[in-house]
GROMACS .gro file of C-alpha atoms in nm:
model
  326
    1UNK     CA    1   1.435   1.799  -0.498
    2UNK     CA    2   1.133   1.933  -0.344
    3UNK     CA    3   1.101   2.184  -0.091
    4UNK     CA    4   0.937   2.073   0.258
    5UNK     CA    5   0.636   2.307   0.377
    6UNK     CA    6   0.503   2.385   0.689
    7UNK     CA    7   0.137   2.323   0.741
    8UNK     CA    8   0.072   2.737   0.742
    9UNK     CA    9   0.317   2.756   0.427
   10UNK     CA   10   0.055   2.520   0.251
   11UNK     CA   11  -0.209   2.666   0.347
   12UNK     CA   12  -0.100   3.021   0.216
   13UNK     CA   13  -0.047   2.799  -0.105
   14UNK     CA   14  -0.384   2.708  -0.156
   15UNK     CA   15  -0.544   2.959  -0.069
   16UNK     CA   16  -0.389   3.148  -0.353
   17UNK     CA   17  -0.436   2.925  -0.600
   18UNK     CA   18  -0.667   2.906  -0.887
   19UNK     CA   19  -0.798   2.668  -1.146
   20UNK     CA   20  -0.669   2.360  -0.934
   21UNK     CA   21  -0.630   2.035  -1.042
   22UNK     CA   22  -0.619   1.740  -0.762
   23UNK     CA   23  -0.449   1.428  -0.843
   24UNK     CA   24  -0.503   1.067  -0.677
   25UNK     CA   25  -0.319   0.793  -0.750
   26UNK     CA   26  -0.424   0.475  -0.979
   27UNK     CA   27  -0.665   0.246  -0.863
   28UNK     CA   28  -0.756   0.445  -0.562
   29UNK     CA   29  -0.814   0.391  -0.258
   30UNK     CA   30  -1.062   0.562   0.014
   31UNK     CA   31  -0.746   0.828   0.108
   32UNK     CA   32  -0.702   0.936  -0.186
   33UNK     CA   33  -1.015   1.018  -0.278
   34UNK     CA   34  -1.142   1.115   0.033
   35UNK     CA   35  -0.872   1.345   0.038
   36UNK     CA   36  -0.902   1.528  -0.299
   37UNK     CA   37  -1.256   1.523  -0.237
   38UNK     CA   38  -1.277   1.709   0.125
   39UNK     CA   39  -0.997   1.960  -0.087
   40UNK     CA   40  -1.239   1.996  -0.368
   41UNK     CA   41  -1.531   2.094  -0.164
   42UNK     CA   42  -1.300   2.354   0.046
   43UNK     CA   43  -1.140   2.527  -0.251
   44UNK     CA   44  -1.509   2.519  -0.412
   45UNK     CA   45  -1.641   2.706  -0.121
   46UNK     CA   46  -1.365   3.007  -0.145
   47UNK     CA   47  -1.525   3.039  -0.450
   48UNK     CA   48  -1.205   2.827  -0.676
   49UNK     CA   49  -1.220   2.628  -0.952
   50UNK     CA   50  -1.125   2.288  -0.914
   51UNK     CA   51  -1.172   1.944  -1.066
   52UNK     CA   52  -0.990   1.494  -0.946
   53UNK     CA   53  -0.833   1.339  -1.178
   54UNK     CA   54  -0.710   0.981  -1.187
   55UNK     CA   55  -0.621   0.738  -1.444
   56UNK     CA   56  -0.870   0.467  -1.323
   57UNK     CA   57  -1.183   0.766  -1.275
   58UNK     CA   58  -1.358   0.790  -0.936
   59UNK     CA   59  -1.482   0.489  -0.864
   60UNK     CA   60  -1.904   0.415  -0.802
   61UNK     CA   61  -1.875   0.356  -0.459
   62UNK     CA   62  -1.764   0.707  -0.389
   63UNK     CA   63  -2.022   0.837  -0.569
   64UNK     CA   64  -2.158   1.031  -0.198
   65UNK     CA   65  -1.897   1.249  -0.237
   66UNK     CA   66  -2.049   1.419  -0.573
   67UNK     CA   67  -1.703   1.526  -0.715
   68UNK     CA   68  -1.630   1.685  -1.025
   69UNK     CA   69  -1.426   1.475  -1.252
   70UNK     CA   70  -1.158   1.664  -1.447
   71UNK     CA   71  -1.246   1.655  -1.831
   72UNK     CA   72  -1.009   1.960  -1.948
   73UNK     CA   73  -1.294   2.217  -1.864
   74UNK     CA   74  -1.045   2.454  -1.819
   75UNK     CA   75  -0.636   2.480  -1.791
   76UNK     CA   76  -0.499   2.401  -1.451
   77UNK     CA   77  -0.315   2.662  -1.263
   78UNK     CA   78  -0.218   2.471  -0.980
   79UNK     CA   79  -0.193   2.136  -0.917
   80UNK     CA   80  -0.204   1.929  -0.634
   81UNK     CA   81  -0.135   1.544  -0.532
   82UNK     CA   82  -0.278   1.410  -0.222
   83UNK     CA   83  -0.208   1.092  -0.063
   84UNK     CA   84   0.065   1.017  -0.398
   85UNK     CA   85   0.405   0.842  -0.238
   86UNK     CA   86   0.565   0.862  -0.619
   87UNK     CA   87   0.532   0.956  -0.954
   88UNK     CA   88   0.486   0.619  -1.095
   89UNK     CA   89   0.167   0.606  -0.888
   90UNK     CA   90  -0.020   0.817  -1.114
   91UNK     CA   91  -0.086   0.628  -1.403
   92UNK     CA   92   0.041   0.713  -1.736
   93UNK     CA   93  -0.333   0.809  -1.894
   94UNK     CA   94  -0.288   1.136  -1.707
   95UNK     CA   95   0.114   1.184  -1.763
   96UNK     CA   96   0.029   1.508  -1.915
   97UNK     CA   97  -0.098   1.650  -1.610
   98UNK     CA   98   0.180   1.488  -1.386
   99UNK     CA   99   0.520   1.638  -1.565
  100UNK     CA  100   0.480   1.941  -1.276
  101UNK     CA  101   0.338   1.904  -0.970
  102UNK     CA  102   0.325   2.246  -0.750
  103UNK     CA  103   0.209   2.080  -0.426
  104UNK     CA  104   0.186   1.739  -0.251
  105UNK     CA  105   0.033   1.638   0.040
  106UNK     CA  106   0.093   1.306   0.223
  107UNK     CA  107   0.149   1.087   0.518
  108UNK     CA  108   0.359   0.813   0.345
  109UNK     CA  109   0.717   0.820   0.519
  110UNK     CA  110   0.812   0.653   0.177
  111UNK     CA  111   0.779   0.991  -0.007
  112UNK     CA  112   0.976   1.029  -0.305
  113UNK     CA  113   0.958   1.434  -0.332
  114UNK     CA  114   0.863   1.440  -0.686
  115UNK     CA  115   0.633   1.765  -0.605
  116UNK     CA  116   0.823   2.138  -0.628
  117UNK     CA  117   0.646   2.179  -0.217
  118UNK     CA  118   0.565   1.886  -0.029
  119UNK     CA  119   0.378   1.903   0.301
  120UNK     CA  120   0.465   1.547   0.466
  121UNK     CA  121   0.303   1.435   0.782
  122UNK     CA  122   0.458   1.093   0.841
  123UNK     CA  123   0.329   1.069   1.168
  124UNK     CA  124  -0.030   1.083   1.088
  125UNK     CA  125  -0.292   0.789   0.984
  126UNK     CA  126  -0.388   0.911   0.650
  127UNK     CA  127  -0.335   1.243   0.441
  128UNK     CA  128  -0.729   1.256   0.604
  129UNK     CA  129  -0.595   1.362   0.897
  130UNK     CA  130  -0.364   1.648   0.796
  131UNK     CA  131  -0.637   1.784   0.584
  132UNK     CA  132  -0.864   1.789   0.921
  133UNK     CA  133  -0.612   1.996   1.022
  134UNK     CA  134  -0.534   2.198   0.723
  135UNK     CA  135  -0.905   2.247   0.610
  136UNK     CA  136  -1.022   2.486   0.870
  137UNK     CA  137  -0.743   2.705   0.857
  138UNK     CA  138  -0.806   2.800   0.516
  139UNK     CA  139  -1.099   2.934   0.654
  140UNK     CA  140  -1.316   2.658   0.551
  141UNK     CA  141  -1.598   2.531   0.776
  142UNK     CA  142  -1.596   2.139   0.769
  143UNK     CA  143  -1.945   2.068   0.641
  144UNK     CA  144  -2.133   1.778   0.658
  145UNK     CA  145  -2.005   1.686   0.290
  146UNK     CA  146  -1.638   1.737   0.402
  147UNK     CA  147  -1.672   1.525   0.698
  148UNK     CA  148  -1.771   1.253   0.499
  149UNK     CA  149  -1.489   1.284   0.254
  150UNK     CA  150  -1.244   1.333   0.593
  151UNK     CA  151  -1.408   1.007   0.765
  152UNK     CA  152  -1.336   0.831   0.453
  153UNK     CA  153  -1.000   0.860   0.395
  154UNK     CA  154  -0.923   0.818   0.795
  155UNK     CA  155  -1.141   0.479   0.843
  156UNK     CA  156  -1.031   0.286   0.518
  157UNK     CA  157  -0.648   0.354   0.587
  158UNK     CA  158  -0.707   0.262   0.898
  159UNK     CA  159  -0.914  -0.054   0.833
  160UNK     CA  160  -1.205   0.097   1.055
  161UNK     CA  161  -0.946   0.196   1.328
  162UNK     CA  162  -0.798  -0.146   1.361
  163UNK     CA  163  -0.457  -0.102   1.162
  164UNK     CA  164  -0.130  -0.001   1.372
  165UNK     CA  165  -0.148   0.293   1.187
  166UNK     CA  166  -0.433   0.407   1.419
  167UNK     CA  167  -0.367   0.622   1.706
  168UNK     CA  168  -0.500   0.848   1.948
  169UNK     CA  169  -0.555   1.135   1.767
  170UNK     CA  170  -0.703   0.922   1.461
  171UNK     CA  171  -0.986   0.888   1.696
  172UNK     CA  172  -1.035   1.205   1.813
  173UNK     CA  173  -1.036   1.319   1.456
  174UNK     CA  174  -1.329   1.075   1.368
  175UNK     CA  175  -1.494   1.246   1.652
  176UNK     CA  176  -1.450   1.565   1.519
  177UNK     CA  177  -1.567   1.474   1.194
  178UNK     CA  178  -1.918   1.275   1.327
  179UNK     CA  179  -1.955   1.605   1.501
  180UNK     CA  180  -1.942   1.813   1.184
  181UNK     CA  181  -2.167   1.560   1.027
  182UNK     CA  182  -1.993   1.295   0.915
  183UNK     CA  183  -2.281   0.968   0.850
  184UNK     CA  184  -2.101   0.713   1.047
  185UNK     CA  185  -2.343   0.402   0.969
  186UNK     CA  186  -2.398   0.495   0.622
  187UNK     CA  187  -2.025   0.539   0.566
  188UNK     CA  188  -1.915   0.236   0.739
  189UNK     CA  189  -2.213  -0.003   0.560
  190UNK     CA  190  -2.083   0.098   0.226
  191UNK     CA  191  -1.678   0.089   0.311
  192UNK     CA  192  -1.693  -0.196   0.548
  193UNK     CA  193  -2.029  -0.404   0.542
  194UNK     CA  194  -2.124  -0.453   0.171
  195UNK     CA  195  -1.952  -0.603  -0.121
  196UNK     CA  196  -2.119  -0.666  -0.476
  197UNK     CA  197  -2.168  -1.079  -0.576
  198UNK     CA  198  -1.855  -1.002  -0.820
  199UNK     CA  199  -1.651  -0.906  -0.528
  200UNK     CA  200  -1.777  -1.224  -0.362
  201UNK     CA  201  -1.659  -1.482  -0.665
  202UNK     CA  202  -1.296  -1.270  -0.683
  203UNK     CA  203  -1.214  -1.334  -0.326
  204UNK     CA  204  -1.315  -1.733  -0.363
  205UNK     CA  205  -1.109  -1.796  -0.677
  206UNK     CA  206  -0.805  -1.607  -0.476
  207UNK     CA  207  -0.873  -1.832  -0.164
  208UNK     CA  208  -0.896  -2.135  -0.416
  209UNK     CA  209  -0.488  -2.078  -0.520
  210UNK     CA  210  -0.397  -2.008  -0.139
  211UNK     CA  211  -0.044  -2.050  -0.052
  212UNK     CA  212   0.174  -2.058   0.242
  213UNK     CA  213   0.536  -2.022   0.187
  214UNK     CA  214   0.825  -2.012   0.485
  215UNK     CA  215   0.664  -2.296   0.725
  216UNK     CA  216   0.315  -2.130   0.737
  217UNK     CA  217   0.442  -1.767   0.834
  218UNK     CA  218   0.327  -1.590   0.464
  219UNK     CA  219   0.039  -1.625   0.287
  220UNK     CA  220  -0.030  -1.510  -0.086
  221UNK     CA  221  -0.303  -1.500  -0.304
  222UNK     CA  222  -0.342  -1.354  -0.697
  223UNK     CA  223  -0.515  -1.322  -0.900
  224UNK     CA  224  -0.468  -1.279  -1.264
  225UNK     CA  225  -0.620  -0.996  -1.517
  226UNK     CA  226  -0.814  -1.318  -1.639
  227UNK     CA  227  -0.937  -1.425  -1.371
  228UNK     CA  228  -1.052  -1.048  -1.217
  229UNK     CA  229  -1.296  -1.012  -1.612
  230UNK     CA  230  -1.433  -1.418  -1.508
  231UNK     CA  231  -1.541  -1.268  -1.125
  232UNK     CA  232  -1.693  -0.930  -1.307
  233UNK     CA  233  -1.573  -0.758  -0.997
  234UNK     CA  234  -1.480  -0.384  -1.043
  235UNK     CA  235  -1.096  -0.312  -0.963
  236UNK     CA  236  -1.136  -0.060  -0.693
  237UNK     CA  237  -1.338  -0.335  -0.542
  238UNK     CA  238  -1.035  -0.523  -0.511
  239UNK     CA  239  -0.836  -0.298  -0.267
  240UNK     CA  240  -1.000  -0.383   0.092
  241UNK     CA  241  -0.929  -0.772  -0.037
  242UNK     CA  242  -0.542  -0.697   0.084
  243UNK     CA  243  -0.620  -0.814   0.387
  244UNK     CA  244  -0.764  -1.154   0.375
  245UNK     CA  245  -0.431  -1.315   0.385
  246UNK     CA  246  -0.270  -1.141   0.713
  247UNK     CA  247  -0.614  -1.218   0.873
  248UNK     CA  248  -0.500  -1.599   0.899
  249UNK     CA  249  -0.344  -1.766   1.233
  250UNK     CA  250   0.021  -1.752   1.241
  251UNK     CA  251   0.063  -1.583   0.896
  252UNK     CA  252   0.302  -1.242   0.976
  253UNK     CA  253   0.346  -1.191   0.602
  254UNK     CA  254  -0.011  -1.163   0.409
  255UNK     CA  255   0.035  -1.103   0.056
  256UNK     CA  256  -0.179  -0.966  -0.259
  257UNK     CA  257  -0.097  -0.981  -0.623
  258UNK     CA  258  -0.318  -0.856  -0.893
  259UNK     CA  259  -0.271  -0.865  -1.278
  260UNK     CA  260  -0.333  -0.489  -1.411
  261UNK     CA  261  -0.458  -0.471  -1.739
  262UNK     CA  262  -0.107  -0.423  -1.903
  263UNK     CA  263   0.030  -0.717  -1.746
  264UNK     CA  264   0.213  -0.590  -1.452
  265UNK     CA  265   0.145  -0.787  -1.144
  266UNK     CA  266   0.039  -0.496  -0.844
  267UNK     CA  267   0.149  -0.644  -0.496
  268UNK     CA  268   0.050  -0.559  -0.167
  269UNK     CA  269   0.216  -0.664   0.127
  270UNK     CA  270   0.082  -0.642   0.510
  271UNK     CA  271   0.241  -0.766   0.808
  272UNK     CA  272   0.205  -0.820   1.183
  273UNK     CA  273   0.450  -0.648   1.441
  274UNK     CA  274   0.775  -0.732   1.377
  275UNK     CA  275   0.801  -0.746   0.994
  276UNK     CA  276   0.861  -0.453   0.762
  277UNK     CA  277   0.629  -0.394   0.491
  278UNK     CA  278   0.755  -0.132   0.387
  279UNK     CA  279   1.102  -0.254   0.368
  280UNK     CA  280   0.969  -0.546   0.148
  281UNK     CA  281   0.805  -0.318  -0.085
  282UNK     CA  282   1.089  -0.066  -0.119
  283UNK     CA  283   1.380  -0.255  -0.218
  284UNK     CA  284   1.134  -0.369  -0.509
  285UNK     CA  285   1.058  -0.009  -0.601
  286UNK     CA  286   0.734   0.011  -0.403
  287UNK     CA  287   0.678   0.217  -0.032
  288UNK     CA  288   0.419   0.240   0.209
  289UNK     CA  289   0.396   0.180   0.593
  290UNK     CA  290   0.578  -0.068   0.841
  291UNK     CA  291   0.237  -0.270   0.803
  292UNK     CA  292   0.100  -0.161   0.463
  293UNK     CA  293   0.288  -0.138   0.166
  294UNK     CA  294   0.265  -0.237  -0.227
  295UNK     CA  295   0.489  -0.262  -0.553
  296UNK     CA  296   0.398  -0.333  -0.864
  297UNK     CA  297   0.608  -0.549  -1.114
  298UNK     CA  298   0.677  -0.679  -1.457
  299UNK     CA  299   0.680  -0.983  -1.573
  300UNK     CA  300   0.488  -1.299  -1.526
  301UNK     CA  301   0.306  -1.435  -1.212
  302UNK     CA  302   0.636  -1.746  -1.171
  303UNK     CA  303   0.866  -1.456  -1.193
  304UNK     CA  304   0.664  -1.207  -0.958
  305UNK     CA  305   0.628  -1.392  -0.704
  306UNK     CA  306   0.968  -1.528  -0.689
  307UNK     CA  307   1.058  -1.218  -0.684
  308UNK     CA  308   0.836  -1.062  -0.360
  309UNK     CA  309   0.892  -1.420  -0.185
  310UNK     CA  310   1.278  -1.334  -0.180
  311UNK     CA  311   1.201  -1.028  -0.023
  312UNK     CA  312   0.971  -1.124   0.275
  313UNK     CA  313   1.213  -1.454   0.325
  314UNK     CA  314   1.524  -1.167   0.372
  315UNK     CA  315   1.295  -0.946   0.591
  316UNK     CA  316   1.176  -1.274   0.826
  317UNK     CA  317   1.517  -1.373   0.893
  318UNK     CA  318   1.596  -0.978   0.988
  319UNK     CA  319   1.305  -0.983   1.204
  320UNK     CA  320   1.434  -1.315   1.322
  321UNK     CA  321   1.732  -1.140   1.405
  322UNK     CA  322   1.661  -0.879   1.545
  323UNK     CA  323   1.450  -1.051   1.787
  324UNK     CA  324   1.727  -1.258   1.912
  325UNK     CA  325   1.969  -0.997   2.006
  326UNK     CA  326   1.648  -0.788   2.161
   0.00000   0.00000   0.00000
């Protein structure tokens, strides 16, 4: 079981550590990179070695970051995980690297301590924000390179500030971060305003198999491995498309399934107030948020989605519930 740090514990940790290896999960997201990214460039300025690694590579699109990709240039020491709820999230290209983890760090409440030190901020936005935190006290100034990582991880897990997630201090952060340097319009045209013609033709064959399920209150679109090499559309593309079906009126349940390439189905679930994500996602192996969460399954897509529709139809009628005795 791991052991739970306190921010000053973790920072001792790193800055003692040499030839460190950061981890981010498969098909990553904007946290996780950002994250290992704004790490990299702060261990690389106290003069460390360090190197990401993730099964799926660091996608194009983050390519402003100018990280070092880990290609066994020299043993790791020290490894760390950032924004990594579980072990399965890894991948199992990189399995190797993964059999002992020294540190996480995280902000998913859904945490399953696979790490030997975990530093667990369940209260904040994105592991973004605890490395704003964390960052300076290693002595680190945030430069204008680490404030773009930071701003990176913070606005895509917040969906540009507009998720629940979002709070007070998530803003003040992004001020903090435009004031170290941070290139809010640049950053927010390529995370928010522009997606590739591939990206385009994946979201309309998912809007062409639409469904609503439970009188209109949960939407779900897939789409199958198939389907994702006919759009062309690069997978990390796919992970701001999670949203499309929560977006519609009177849907509370919005759900995402994508074939990976080995034939599991990856799901991701977001709901209004009221409904649990994470409680859908959990009892199906997954985690996440109240509002954002994901699983991934085997099997085919009949099966799959029997299976996550069973789920959100037991967490509607507990919402259902629990509004009538409020």
């Amino acid at each position: 079981m791991t052991e739970q740090l306190k921010m000053e514990e973790a920072i001792g940790r790193l800055v003692k550590a040499e030839d460190v290896l950061l981890l981010c999960h498969k098909n990553p997201d904007g946290d996780t990179i950002g994250s290992a990214g704004a790490l990299f460039w702060a261990l690389k300025s106290l003069g460390k070695q360090a190197a990401v690694l993730c099964a799926d590579g660091i996608p194009d699109r983050y390519g402003y970051m100018e990280l070092t990709p880990f290609e066994g240039q020299f043993t790791p020491r020290y490894v760390v995980a950032v924004d990594v709820a579980s072990i399965q999230l890894f991948g199992d290209s990189i399995r190797d690297y993964t059999r002992q983890i020294d540190l996480c760090i995280d902000h998913h409440s859904s945490n399953a301590g696979y790490a030997l030190e975990t530093l667990l901020d369940a209260g904040a936005a994105a592991t973004a924000e605890i490395l704003y935190r964390l960052i300076p006290s290693m002595g680190v100034h945030l430069t204008p390179q680490i404030a773009d990582c930071l701003y990176t991880g913070l606005s895509t897990d917040t969906g540009c500030f507009r998720f629940s997630n979002t709070t007070a201090n998530s803003h003040q952060v992004a001020a903090g971060l435009i004031g170290s340097g941070a290139r809010l319009e640049e950053l927010n045209t390529i995370l928010f305003e522009s997606k590739s013609r591939e990206r385009i033709e994946a979201e309309r064959i998912a809007l062409d198999q639409l469904e609503y399920h439970f009188d209109g209150r949960c939407a779900l679109i897939y789409l199958t491995r198939e389907q994702i090499a006919e759009s062309g559309v690069e997978p990390d593309e796919l992970e701001n498309m999670t949203s499309l079906p929560r977006m519609i009126e009177g849907v509370q349940v919005g759900l995402t399934l994508r074939q990976q390439p080995g034939g599991s189905y990856k799901i991701s679930v977001r709901t209004q107030e009221g409904v649990d994500a994470c409680a859908i996602a959990q009892r199906l192996g997954g985690g996440g948020h109240s509002r954002a969460a994901g699983c991934e399954l085997e099997g085919n897509l009949c099966n799959t989605k029997a299976a996550i529709l069973a789920e959100v139809e037991r967490e509607l009628a507990a919402a259902d519930k629990e509004r009538e005795q409020a």
